[in-house]
Tab-separated table of C-alpha atoms and ligand atoms in Angstrom:
chain	number	residue	atom	x	y	z
A	1	UNK	CA	0.063	20.394	7.068
A	2	UNK	CA	1.817	23.511	5.290
A	3	UNK	CA	5.076	24.886	7.492
A	4	UNK	CA	3.631	28.416	7.577
A	5	UNK	CA	1.149	30.422	7.018
A	6	UNK	CA	1.317	32.518	3.538
A	7	UNK	CA	-0.518	34.003	0.571
A	8	UNK	CA	-0.682	31.713	-1.761
A	9	UNK	CA	0.751	33.250	-5.531
A	10	UNK	CA	0.093	30.565	-8.234
A	11	UNK	CA	-1.557	26.771	-8.578
A	12	UNK	CA	-1.045	23.808	-10.633
A	13	UNK	CA	-4.398	22.001	-11.701
A	14	UNK	CA	-4.232	18.277	-13.640
A	15	UNK	CA	-7.656	16.910	-15.074
A	16	UNK	CA	-8.608	13.014	-15.198
A	17	UNK	CA	-12.252	12.009	-16.675
A	18	UNK	CA	-14.630	13.097	-18.354
A	19	UNK	CA	-15.859	16.633	-19.796
A	20	UNK	CA	-17.728	17.242	-16.661
A	21	UNK	CA	-14.682	17.323	-14.805
A	22	UNK	CA	-13.119	19.684	-17.892
A	23	UNK	CA	-15.596	21.896	-17.593
A	24	UNK	CA	-15.436	21.684	-13.221
A	25	UNK	CA	-11.749	22.478	-13.892
A	26	UNK	CA	-12.459	25.754	-15.437
A	27	UNK	CA	-14.781	27.096	-13.254
A	28	UNK	CA	-12.282	26.496	-9.907
A	29	UNK	CA	-9.821	28.014	-12.542
A	30	UNK	CA	-12.020	31.077	-12.671
A	31	UNK	CA	-12.820	30.809	-8.903
A	32	UNK	CA	-8.499	30.995	-7.817
A	33	UNK	CA	-8.167	33.587	-10.708
A	34	UNK	CA	-10.665	35.623	-8.760
A	35	UNK	CA	-9.309	35.439	-5.841
A	36	UNK	CA	-5.934	36.526	-7.495
A	37	UNK	CA	-3.976	33.332	-7.634
A	38	UNK	CA	-2.253	32.677	-11.367
A	39	UNK	CA	-2.301	29.433	-13.331
A	40	UNK	CA	0.569	27.789	-13.956
A	41	UNK	CA	1.400	24.864	-16.183
A	42	UNK	CA	4.853	23.780	-14.124
A	43	UNK	CA	3.864	21.906	-11.363
A	44	UNK	CA	6.997	22.655	-9.571
A	45	UNK	CA	6.949	25.723	-9.113
A	46	UNK	CA	3.300	26.216	-7.502
A	47	UNK	CA	2.283	26.913	-4.082
A	48	UNK	CA	-1.077	24.963	-4.488
A	49	UNK	CA	-1.777	21.536	-6.860
A	50	UNK	CA	-5.394	20.550	-7.060
A	51	UNK	CA	-5.884	17.004	-8.783
A	52	UNK	CA	-9.338	16.737	-10.038
A	53	UNK	CA	-9.791	12.997	-10.440
A	54	UNK	CA	-11.908	10.361	-11.893
A	55	UNK	CA	-12.855	7.244	-10.583
A	56	UNK	CA	-14.746	5.394	-13.607
A	57	UNK	CA	-12.046	2.641	-13.608
A	58	UNK	CA	-9.422	0.922	-11.388
A	59	UNK	CA	-6.627	2.408	-13.799
A	60	UNK	CA	-8.204	6.287	-13.575
A	61	UNK	CA	-7.294	5.876	-9.597
A	62	UNK	CA	-4.464	4.194	-9.511
A	63	UNK	CA	-2.879	7.026	-11.737
A	64	UNK	CA	-3.819	9.909	-9.609
A	65	UNK	CA	-2.950	7.912	-6.287
A	66	UNK	CA	1.084	7.204	-7.944
A	67	UNK	CA	1.047	11.009	-8.988
A	68	UNK	CA	0.088	11.841	-5.271
A	69	UNK	CA	1.949	9.644	-3.397
A	70	UNK	CA	4.939	11.140	-5.417
A	71	UNK	CA	4.869	14.625	-4.487
A	72	UNK	CA	6.190	16.817	-1.941
A	73	UNK	CA	8.618	14.171	-0.690
A	74	UNK	CA	11.688	16.366	-2.038
A	75	UNK	CA	10.550	19.887	-1.412
A	76	UNK	CA	11.026	22.335	1.101
A	77	UNK	CA	8.153	24.851	0.837
A	78	UNK	CA	5.566	21.698	0.836
A	79	UNK	CA	2.903	22.833	-1.406
A	80	UNK	CA	-0.797	23.056	-0.374
A	81	UNK	CA	-2.749	19.733	-2.269
A	82	UNK	CA	-6.311	19.389	-2.974
A	83	UNK	CA	-8.113	16.713	-3.903
A	84	UNK	CA	-11.319	17.543	-6.268
A	85	UNK	CA	-13.604	15.067	-8.419
A	86	UNK	CA	-14.776	11.736	-8.290
A	87	UNK	CA	-12.556	10.181	-6.165
A	88	UNK	CA	-13.167	13.048	-3.885
A	89	UNK	CA	-16.543	11.589	-3.445
A	90	UNK	CA	-15.814	7.846	-3.314
A	91	UNK	CA	-12.779	7.590	-1.132
A	92	UNK	CA	-13.840	10.761	1.132
A	93	UNK	CA	-11.469	11.008	4.550
A	94	UNK	CA	-9.832	7.713	3.513
A	95	UNK	CA	-7.656	9.838	1.294
A	96	UNK	CA	-6.295	11.561	4.169
A	97	UNK	CA	-5.207	8.112	5.692
A	98	UNK	CA	-3.798	6.821	2.383
A	99	UNK	CA	-1.961	10.277	1.116
A	100	UNK	CA	-1.196	11.970	4.435
A	101	UNK	CA	0.206	14.877	2.160
A	102	UNK	CA	-3.306	15.639	1.174
A	103	UNK	CA	-4.840	19.197	2.795
A	104	UNK	CA	-8.520	18.926	1.318
A	105	UNK	CA	-10.883	16.830	-0.319
A	106	UNK	CA	-13.108	19.213	-2.276
A	107	UNK	CA	-16.170	17.117	-3.684
A	108	UNK	CA	-18.161	17.288	-7.231
A	109	UNK	CA	-20.978	18.873	-5.505
A	110	UNK	CA	-18.938	21.492	-3.205
A	111	UNK	CA	-16.929	23.214	-6.032
A	112	UNK	CA	-18.708	26.352	-4.562
A	113	UNK	CA	-16.339	25.926	-1.165
A	114	UNK	CA	-12.831	25.729	-3.043
A	115	UNK	CA	-12.092	29.326	-1.791
A	116	UNK	CA	-13.488	28.907	1.570
A	117	UNK	CA	-11.833	25.220	1.925
A	118	UNK	CA	-8.701	27.274	1.163
A	119	UNK	CA	-9.169	29.433	3.486
A	120	UNK	CA	-9.834	27.383	6.506
A	121	UNK	CA	-6.517	24.856	5.344
A	122	UNK	CA	-4.395	28.292	5.306
A	123	UNK	CA	-5.449	29.333	8.906
A	124	UNK	CA	-6.237	26.128	10.669
A	125	UNK	CA	-3.411	23.895	9.111
A	126	UNK	CA	-5.680	20.823	9.562
A	127	UNK	CA	-6.590	18.841	6.414
A	128	UNK	CA	-10.534	20.166	5.327
A	129	UNK	CA	-12.951	17.832	3.997
A	130	UNK	CA	-16.222	18.976	1.757
A	131	UNK	CA	-17.973	15.975	0.207
A	132	UNK	CA	-21.992	16.740	0.199
A	133	UNK	CA	-24.062	13.910	-1.476
A	134	UNK	CA	-26.338	16.658	-3.264
A	135	UNK	CA	-25.793	19.247	-5.834
A	136	UNK	CA	-27.546	22.555	-4.744
A	137	UNK	CA	-27.530	24.883	-7.604
A	138	UNK	CA	-25.518	27.581	-6.122
A	139	UNK	CA	-22.473	27.585	-8.787
A	140	UNK	CA	-21.371	30.618	-10.651
A	141	UNK	CA	-20.760	28.939	-13.912
A	142	UNK	CA	-20.075	32.171	-15.326
A	143	UNK	CA	-16.645	32.585	-13.543
A	144	UNK	CA	-15.260	29.710	-15.899
A	145	UNK	CA	-12.026	30.195	-17.556
A	146	UNK	CA	-11.919	28.797	-20.799
A	147	UNK	CA	-8.953	28.207	-23.168
A	148	UNK	CA	-10.499	27.045	-26.191
A	149	UNK	CA	-11.941	30.108	-27.940
A	150	UNK	CA	-14.277	28.590	-30.289
A	151	UNK	CA	-16.121	25.604	-28.219
A	152	UNK	CA	-17.682	25.679	-24.911
A	153	UNK	CA	-18.970	23.063	-22.707
A	154	UNK	CA	-22.152	24.417	-20.641
A	155	UNK	CA	-23.813	22.480	-17.991
A	156	UNK	CA	-27.375	21.679	-17.935
A	157	UNK	CA	-27.989	18.698	-15.498
A	158	UNK	CA	-25.796	16.899	-12.549
A	159	UNK	CA	-26.188	13.761	-11.217
A	160	UNK	CA	-27.241	10.523	-12.201
A	161	UNK	CA	-30.407	8.559	-11.676
A	162	UNK	CA	-29.391	5.471	-13.521
A	163	UNK	CA	-27.579	3.434	-11.160
A	164	UNK	CA	-25.903	1.086	-14.151
A	165	UNK	CA	-24.743	-1.830	-11.830
A	166	UNK	CA	-21.169	-1.435	-12.889
A	167	UNK	CA	-20.855	2.310	-12.685
A	168	UNK	CA	-19.812	4.944	-9.710
A	169	UNK	CA	-21.188	8.092	-11.081
A	170	UNK	CA	-24.158	7.839	-9.479
A	171	UNK	CA	-22.611	7.569	-5.989
A	172	UNK	CA	-19.869	10.403	-6.740
A	173	UNK	CA	-22.210	12.961	-8.379
A	174	UNK	CA	-25.025	12.418	-6.787
A	175	UNK	CA	-29.048	12.745	-8.240
A	176	UNK	CA	-30.187	14.440	-10.522
A	177	UNK	CA	-30.261	18.223	-10.235
A	178	UNK	CA	-31.391	20.288	-13.160
A	179	UNK	CA	-30.180	23.964	-14.308
A	180	UNK	CA	-32.874	26.390	-14.899
A	181	UNK	CA	-33.234	27.289	-18.516
A	182	UNK	CA	-32.392	30.949	-18.287
A	183	UNK	CA	-29.510	30.157	-16.575
A	184	UNK	CA	-27.977	27.701	-19.443
A	185	UNK	CA	-29.847	30.542	-22.360
A	186	UNK	CA	-28.180	33.330	-20.317
A	187	UNK	CA	-24.874	31.620	-20.137
A	188	UNK	CA	-24.668	30.614	-24.157
A	189	UNK	CA	-25.960	33.971	-24.856
A	190	UNK	CA	-23.074	35.186	-23.115
A	191	UNK	CA	-20.606	32.943	-25.082
A	192	UNK	CA	-21.843	33.892	-28.063
A	193	UNK	CA	-21.325	37.101	-27.679
A	194	UNK	CA	-17.597	36.671	-26.772
A	195	UNK	CA	-17.090	34.299	-30.230
A	196	UNK	CA	-18.145	31.084	-29.062
A	197	UNK	CA	-19.653	29.524	-32.059
A	198	UNK	CA	-19.992	25.765	-30.384
A	199	UNK	CA	-21.702	24.981	-27.542
A	200	UNK	CA	-21.377	21.535	-25.879
A	201	UNK	CA	-24.370	20.835	-23.507
A	202	UNK	CA	-22.787	18.546	-20.924
A	203	UNK	CA	-24.769	16.365	-18.407
A	204	UNK	CA	-24.406	12.570	-17.239
A	205	UNK	CA	-27.449	11.806	-19.382
A	206	UNK	CA	-28.570	14.688	-20.359
A	207	UNK	CA	-31.865	13.386	-21.348
A	208	UNK	CA	-33.035	13.079	-18.244
A	209	UNK	CA	-33.050	17.330	-17.963
A	210	UNK	CA	-36.078	18.870	-16.663
A	211	UNK	CA	-37.381	15.612	-15.314
A	212	UNK	CA	-36.555	16.319	-12.038
A	213	UNK	CA	-38.790	20.470	-12.019
A	214	UNK	CA	-41.615	19.280	-13.685
A	215	UNK	CA	-43.052	23.058	-12.847
A	216	UNK	CA	-40.552	24.494	-15.700
A	217	UNK	CA	-42.146	23.395	-18.165
A	218	UNK	CA	-39.021	22.517	-20.127
A	219	UNK	CA	-37.351	18.999	-21.136
A	220	UNK	CA	-34.092	18.618	-23.355
A	221	UNK	CA	-35.706	18.745	-26.579
A	222	UNK	CA	-37.835	21.980	-25.127
A	223	UNK	CA	-34.225	23.294	-24.023
A	224	UNK	CA	-32.684	22.841	-27.472
A	225	UNK	CA	-35.278	24.920	-29.306
A	226	UNK	CA	-34.579	27.525	-27.191
A	227	UNK	CA	-30.651	27.747	-27.759
A	228	UNK	CA	-31.135	27.100	-31.186
A	229	UNK	CA	-33.372	30.967	-31.079
A	230	UNK	CA	-29.539	32.690	-30.409
A	231	UNK	CA	-28.332	34.473	-32.789
A	232	UNK	CA	-24.136	33.435	-34.204
A	233	UNK	CA	-24.972	30.145	-32.295
A	234	UNK	CA	-23.777	27.890	-34.670
A	235	UNK	CA	-23.782	24.439	-33.216
A	236	UNK	CA	-25.097	22.500	-30.520
A	237	UNK	CA	-23.774	19.625	-29.184
A	238	UNK	CA	-24.416	17.078	-26.376
A	239	UNK	CA	-23.516	14.645	-24.363
A	240	UNK	CA	-24.126	12.097	-23.091
A	241	UNK	CA	-27.275	10.016	-23.531
A	242	UNK	CA	-28.624	7.287	-22.007
A	243	UNK	CA	-30.523	5.344	-25.302
A	244	UNK	CA	-33.295	4.631	-23.067
A	245	UNK	CA	-34.038	8.714	-22.871
A	246	UNK	CA	-33.757	9.506	-26.419
A	247	UNK	CA	-37.013	10.326	-27.453
A	248	UNK	CA	-38.561	10.767	-30.735
A	249	UNK	CA	-39.043	14.410	-29.978
A	250	UNK	CA	-35.292	14.797	-29.804
A	251	UNK	CA	-34.755	12.921	-32.955
A	252	UNK	CA	-36.750	15.263	-34.326
A	253	UNK	CA	-35.320	18.532	-32.852
A	254	UNK	CA	-31.851	16.772	-34.380
A	255	UNK	CA	-33.898	16.959	-37.859
A	256	UNK	CA	-35.282	20.419	-37.523
A	257	UNK	CA	-32.831	22.280	-35.656
A	258	UNK	CA	-30.126	24.060	-37.659
A	259	UNK	CA	-27.790	24.085	-34.469
A	260	UNK	CA	-27.978	20.628	-33.314
A	261	UNK	CA	-25.175	18.465	-34.957
A	262	UNK	CA	-26.291	15.053	-36.419
A	263	UNK	CA	-23.964	13.105	-34.288
A	264	UNK	CA	-25.457	11.022	-31.089
A	265	UNK	CA	-23.331	9.413	-28.226
A	266	UNK	CA	-25.957	6.318	-27.820
A	267	UNK	CA	-23.949	4.115	-25.675
A	268	UNK	CA	-24.886	0.607	-26.315
A	269	UNK	CA	-22.707	-1.002	-23.463
A	270	UNK	CA	-23.369	-4.925	-24.813
A	271	UNK	CA	-24.665	-6.900	-27.595
A	272	UNK	CA	-26.308	-9.274	-25.260
A	273	UNK	CA	-29.743	-8.805	-23.622
A	274	UNK	CA	-28.929	-10.907	-20.657
A	275	UNK	CA	-26.123	-8.482	-19.952
A	276	UNK	CA	-28.174	-5.967	-20.667
A	277	UNK	CA	-30.141	-6.404	-17.852
A	278	UNK	CA	-27.353	-7.243	-15.355
A	279	UNK	CA	-25.928	-4.410	-16.199
A	280	UNK	CA	-29.254	-2.360	-15.653
A	281	UNK	CA	-29.070	-1.121	-18.425
A	282	UNK	CA	-33.172	-1.030	-18.847
A	283	UNK	CA	-33.197	-2.036	-23.033
A	284	UNK	CA	-32.809	-4.989	-24.419
A	285	UNK	CA	-30.632	-5.019	-28.126
A	286	UNK	CA	-33.698	-5.522	-30.037
A	287	UNK	CA	-35.313	-2.241	-28.225
A	288	UNK	CA	-32.015	-0.372	-28.533
A	289	UNK	CA	-31.740	-1.503	-32.465
A	290	UNK	CA	-35.471	-0.139	-33.056
A	291	UNK	CA	-34.554	3.507	-31.534
A	292	UNK	CA	-31.569	3.350	-33.662
A	293	UNK	CA	-33.952	2.399	-36.915
A	294	UNK	CA	-36.122	5.247	-35.690
A	295	UNK	CA	-33.288	8.061	-35.327
A	296	UNK	CA	-31.806	6.598	-38.690
A	297	UNK	CA	-35.279	6.976	-40.463
A	298	UNK	CA	-35.992	10.726	-39.307
A	299	UNK	CA	-32.306	11.986	-39.303
A	300	UNK	CA	-30.654	10.208	-42.597
A	301	UNK	CA	-27.481	11.479	-42.169
A	302	UNK	CA	-26.860	10.876	-38.421
A	303	UNK	CA	-23.767	9.843	-37.071
A	304	UNK	CA	-23.383	7.757	-33.800
A	305	UNK	CA	-21.155	7.400	-31.427
A	306	UNK	CA	-20.965	4.280	-28.498
A	307	UNK	CA	-19.138	3.082	-25.086
A	308	UNK	CA	-18.457	-0.448	-24.899
A	309	UNK	CA	-17.835	-2.737	-22.037
A	310	UNK	CA	-16.167	-6.166	-22.621
A	311	UNK	CA	-15.972	-8.786	-19.924
A	312	UNK	CA	-18.601	-7.918	-17.294
A	313	UNK	CA	-19.004	-10.442	-14.789
A	314	UNK	CA	-20.071	-13.708	-16.726
A	315	UNK	CA	-20.225	-12.759	-20.199
A	316	UNK	CA	-19.381	-15.693	-22.357
A	317	UNK	CA	-17.795	-15.523	-25.572
A	318	UNK	CA	-21.226	-15.788	-27.232
A	319	UNK	CA	-22.496	-13.156	-25.732
A	320	UNK	CA	-19.361	-11.142	-26.320
A	321	UNK	CA	-19.868	-11.755	-30.175
A	322	UNK	CA	-23.064	-10.198	-29.874
A	323	UNK	CA	-21.209	-7.607	-29.137
A	324	UNK	CA	-19.212	-7.407	-31.959
A	325	UNK	CA	-21.524	-8.066	-34.333
A	326	UNK	CA	-23.988	-5.569	-33.398
A	327	UNK	CA	-21.250	-3.128	-33.446
A	328	UNK	CA	-20.697	-4.774	-37.247
A	329	UNK	CA	-24.159	-3.940	-38.375
A	330	UNK	CA	-24.414	-0.298	-36.727
A	331	UNK	CA	-20.966	1.112	-37.744
A	332	UNK	CA	-20.502	3.660	-35.216
A	333	UNK	CA	-18.423	6.758	-36.128
A	334	UNK	CA	-16.754	6.667	-32.840
A	335	UNK	CA	-16.571	3.844	-29.867
A	336	UNK	CA	-14.848	4.188	-26.881
A	337	UNK	CA	-14.071	-0.002	-25.749
A	338	UNK	CA	-13.738	-0.715	-22.028
A	339	UNK	CA	-12.749	-3.953	-19.963
A	340	UNK	CA	-14.549	-3.826	-17.324
A	341	UNK	CA	-13.036	-2.723	-14.087
A	342	UNK	CA	-15.109	-3.959	-10.950
A	343	UNK	CA	-15.795	-0.693	-8.838
A	344	UNK	CA	-16.249	-0.196	-4.596
A	345	UNK	CA	-20.227	0.286	-4.015
A	346	UNK	CA	-21.451	-0.601	-6.980
A	347	UNK	CA	-24.211	-3.438	-7.124
A	348	UNK	CA	-22.221	-5.424	-10.051
A	349	UNK	CA	-19.636	-6.052	-7.015
A	350	UNK	CA	-21.977	-8.821	-5.667
A	351	UNK	CA	-20.835	-11.071	-8.654
A	352	UNK	CA	-16.986	-12.003	-8.840
A	353	UNK	CA	-15.018	-9.939	-11.798
A	354	UNK	CA	-14.999	-13.299	-12.644
A	355	UNK	CA	-13.227	-12.838	-16.888
A	356	UNK	CA	-9.215	-13.008	-16.825
A	357	UNK	CA	-7.563	-10.201	-17.589
A	358	UNK	CA	-6.404	-11.386	-20.681
A	359	UNK	CA	-9.509	-12.218	-21.765
A	360	UNK	CA	-11.172	-9.048	-21.737
A	361	UNK	CA	-7.652	-7.722	-23.452
A	362	UNK	CA	-8.212	-9.620	-26.571
A	363	UNK	CA	-11.898	-8.600	-26.326
A	364	UNK	CA	-10.666	-5.589	-26.619
A	365	UNK	CA	-8.707	-5.854	-29.076
A	366	UNK	CA	-10.898	-7.664	-31.660
A	367	UNK	CA	-13.462	-4.412	-31.357
A	368	UNK	CA	-11.117	-2.251	-31.599
A	369	UNK	CA	-9.537	-4.138	-34.543
A	370	UNK	CA	-13.222	-4.560	-36.192
A	371	UNK	CA	-13.233	-0.706	-35.298
A	372	UNK	CA	-10.441	0.238	-37.140
A	373	UNK	CA	-11.984	-1.162	-40.147
A	374	UNK	CA	-15.041	0.753	-39.618
A	375	UNK	CA	-12.942	3.895	-39.620
A	376	UNK	CA	-11.250	3.202	-42.637
A	377	UNK	CA	-13.929	2.162	-44.759
A	378	UNK	CA	-15.852	5.574	-43.091
A	379	UNK	CA	-12.686	7.854	-44.477
A	380	UNK	CA	-12.727	6.398	-47.993
A	381	UNK	CA	-16.270	7.509	-47.930
A	382	UNK	CA	-15.209	10.894	-47.322
A	383	UNK	CA	-12.619	11.486	-49.987
A	384	UNK	CA	-14.258	13.634	-52.858
A	385	UNK	CA	-16.764	15.026	-50.175
A	386	UNK	CA	-17.387	18.910	-49.273
A	387	UNK	CA	-17.752	19.075	-45.529
A	388	UNK	CA	-18.679	21.677	-43.255
A	389	UNK	CA	-15.912	22.479	-41.072
A	390	UNK	CA	-15.678	24.630	-37.542
A	391	UNK	CA	-12.533	25.924	-37.768
A	392	UNK	CA	-10.767	25.640	-34.315
A	393	UNK	CA	-7.319	26.554	-34.215
A	394	UNK	CA	-4.329	27.023	-35.899
A	395	UNK	CA	-2.061	23.762	-35.648
A	396	UNK	CA	1.943	24.054	-34.279
A	397	UNK	CA	2.982	23.158	-38.456
A	398	UNK	CA	0.672	26.077	-39.405
A	399	UNK	CA	-2.337	23.890	-40.919
A	400	UNK	CA	-5.626	24.961	-39.576
A	401	UNK	CA	-8.274	22.244	-37.503
A	402	UNK	CA	-11.350	21.787	-37.031
A	403	UNK	CA	-14.382	19.734	-37.427
A	404	UNK	CA	-17.210	18.539	-39.252
A	405	UNK	CA	-21.162	18.328	-37.925
A	406	UNK	CA	-20.187	14.791	-37.239
A	407	UNK	CA	-17.546	15.544	-35.006
A	408	UNK	CA	-14.848	14.332	-37.561
A	409	UNK	CA	-11.356	15.975	-36.994
A	410	UNK	CA	-10.128	18.152	-40.755
A	411	UNK	CA	-7.190	20.103	-41.622
A	412	UNK	CA	-6.415	22.456	-44.683
A	413	UNK	CA	-3.914	24.388	-45.841
A	414	UNK	CA	-4.869	28.236	-45.741
A	415	UNK	CA	-3.385	31.477	-44.837
A	416	UNK	CA	-6.465	33.583	-44.132
A	417	UNK	CA	-7.303	34.251	-40.941
A	418	UNK	CA	-9.962	31.648	-40.221
A	419	UNK	CA	-10.127	30.528	-36.866
A	420	UNK	CA	-13.887	30.547	-35.640
A	421	UNK	CA	-15.524	30.336	-38.989
A	422	UNK	CA	-17.414	28.132	-40.887
A	423	UNK	CA	-15.905	26.850	-44.135
A	424	UNK	CA	-17.166	24.134	-46.721
A	425	UNK	CA	-13.131	21.937	-47.571
A	426	UNK	CA	-12.931	19.600	-50.142
A	427	UNK	CA	-11.895	16.596	-48.482
A	428	UNK	CA	-8.612	14.493	-50.895
A	429	UNK	CA	-6.857	12.691	-48.534
A	430	UNK	CA	-6.736	11.261	-44.906
A	431	UNK	CA	-3.958	10.696	-42.221
A	432	UNK	CA	-5.024	8.234	-39.487
A	433	UNK	CA	-8.491	9.528	-38.343
A	434	UNK	CA	-8.025	13.203	-39.891
A	435	UNK	CA	-9.432	14.103	-42.782
A	436	UNK	CA	-6.678	16.530	-45.262
A	437	UNK	CA	-8.874	18.954	-47.554
A	438	UNK	CA	-8.668	22.178	-49.221
A	439	UNK	CA	-11.105	25.609	-49.060
A	440	UNK	CA	-13.656	24.794	-51.501
A	441	UNK	CA	-13.788	26.490	-54.515
A	442	UNK	CA	-17.010	27.690	-54.557
A	443	UNK	CA	-16.174	29.676	-51.117
A	444	UNK	CA	-13.030	31.254	-52.442
A	445	UNK	CA	-14.623	32.604	-55.448
A	446	UNK	CA	-17.621	33.707	-53.154
B	1	SAH	N1	-23.382	9.146	-18.322
B	1	SAH	C1	-22.789	8.451	-19.501
B	1	SAH	C2	-21.195	7.828	-18.955
B	1	SAH	C3	-19.942	8.341	-18.196
B	1	SAH	S1	-18.776	6.757	-18.351
B	1	SAH	C4	-23.062	7.431	-19.978
B	1	SAH	O1	-24.214	6.770	-19.559
B	1	SAH	O2	-23.508	7.465	-21.176
B	1	SAH	C5	-18.046	6.309	-19.400
B	1	SAH	C6	-17.851	4.983	-19.810
B	1	SAH	O3	-17.240	4.155	-18.791
B	1	SAH	C7	-19.387	4.204	-19.449
B	1	SAH	O4	-20.016	4.658	-21.185
B	1	SAH	C8	-19.154	3.170	-19.575
B	1	SAH	O5	-18.849	2.516	-21.149
B	1	SAH	C9	-17.634	3.050	-19.341
B	1	SAH	N2	-18.004	2.578	-17.964
B	1	SAH	C10	-18.325	3.109	-16.382
B	1	SAH	N3	-17.968	2.312	-15.485
B	1	SAH	C11	-17.076	1.325	-16.214
B	1	SAH	C12	-16.573	0.200	-15.390
B	1	SAH	N4	-16.820	-0.335	-14.471
B	1	SAH	N5	-15.688	-0.699	-16.364
B	1	SAH	C13	-15.440	-0.407	-17.184
B	1	SAH	N6	-15.743	0.607	-18.134
B	1	SAH	C14	-17.034	1.338	-17.242
B	2	SF4	FE1	-22.913	5.503	-15.048
B	2	SF4	FE2	-24.829	4.254	-16.100
B	2	SF4	FE3	-25.258	6.807	-15.215
B	2	SF4	FE4	-23.932	6.519	-17.482
B	2	SF4	S1	-26.319	6.234	-17.085
B	2	SF4	S2	-22.961	7.699	-15.792
B	2	SF4	S3	-22.872	4.426	-17.311
B	2	SF4	S4	-24.866	5.399	-14.070
B	3	F3S	FE1	-14.654	10.135	-14.660
B	3	F3S	FE2	-16.810	10.994	-12.541
B	3	F3S	FE3	-16.461	11.802	-15.189
B	3	F3S	S1	-15.896	8.820	-12.224
B	3	F3S	S2	-16.153	9.972	-16.394
B	3	F3S	S3	-15.104	12.183	-13.592
B	3	F3S	S4	-18.221	11.574	-13.640
């Protein structure tokens, strides 16, 4: 433990995992700065090190365990070390045994307690653990310290009730708890007042929003209609959705609300209905395809994203081929492809992890190759098109960088101060995944 009682001057924080963790980091940074600590990006220099961790796959955990195991060995003045995030929930007090240099473990539902836990550690010089199973809506989101000045994450629901058999999230984030709509609207309004133009609504399953609080009478699409009323909020995105909960009302909202972007992360996970049943995804391939067809009919210019898991226990070559075929058919504009990783405590652990790693990797590569081809075709389709870009920043090479409504990266040259504005860009070429263009003529004249 800390060798002597002292005041903490600065902290270093590293984030692993998803956007939810990124937002939680921003909240913790805000809390610590409010307490008078300064953020440093030099871990050698820090009095306090926080690792905001992820448990989604084995590799994610091993990275952190290796990293923390290395720390503090060679230093006379030992920093305080804390583990937060999903590994804190998945491993709890066992972390103190595995990593004796860790001073506190703070779960995903206890971010509010960060200050108290730090005081406790400094005072008692003993390890401190807070890992509540359930989130209580007492978190001050407004304290969040964001680096980005144009786009912001806003949490609308925490936790997940879906219990896909492979997934740790229902255990590391607890049950679904929706955030009051007034709080969300107020935070979004404040962000817009501070110059933010795009908001991404976050939740493990945003489409469950409001179902746990029937008395609010505000489901996900209702919330979207409310947010669309905020003047100056140019773009709203959301992630992630569970296909079963994507409703016709949501599809119509995407069609009708000017702020809502025409991009939906619609993760299929696998193309075989038998595997989907084993994953407890509660839809068949046919039901999924029907929903995609309905969405494309209502919003013809929609782009789709997906997550895929290959090598789920017992997945045959034929079943893998079904995933391949479905990806080829749908032509996602974003696809994250993962090899199945057996997670302790999940229902899928009852089946043997029987697909050899080499086969899983081969399947991952086949899908990546397929997807690369699809991306290449999609890039060609952009040539000659004019797209609306929200300008996010100036890159080191001086070019301006932004994204289209459908989430494509775009760069273009301009010496004007355009960060935070919407611009029409004529696309003339591309470099890897990035589209390259010029300010559209019509706008230069305007
Ligand atoms: N709530 C999100 C998922 C969060 S996890 C959703 O349902 O879309 C992000 C992705 O990680 C999942 O969609 C899944 O594709 C992948 N994933 C989750 N658990 C995994 C595991 N045990 N092995 C491999 N990939 C996994
Ligand atoms: Fe995990 Fe499934 Fe919940 Fe997504 S919906 S977080 S994959 S349990
Ligand atoms: Fe990882 Fe937890 Fe997110 S397990 S993906 S950090 S919800």
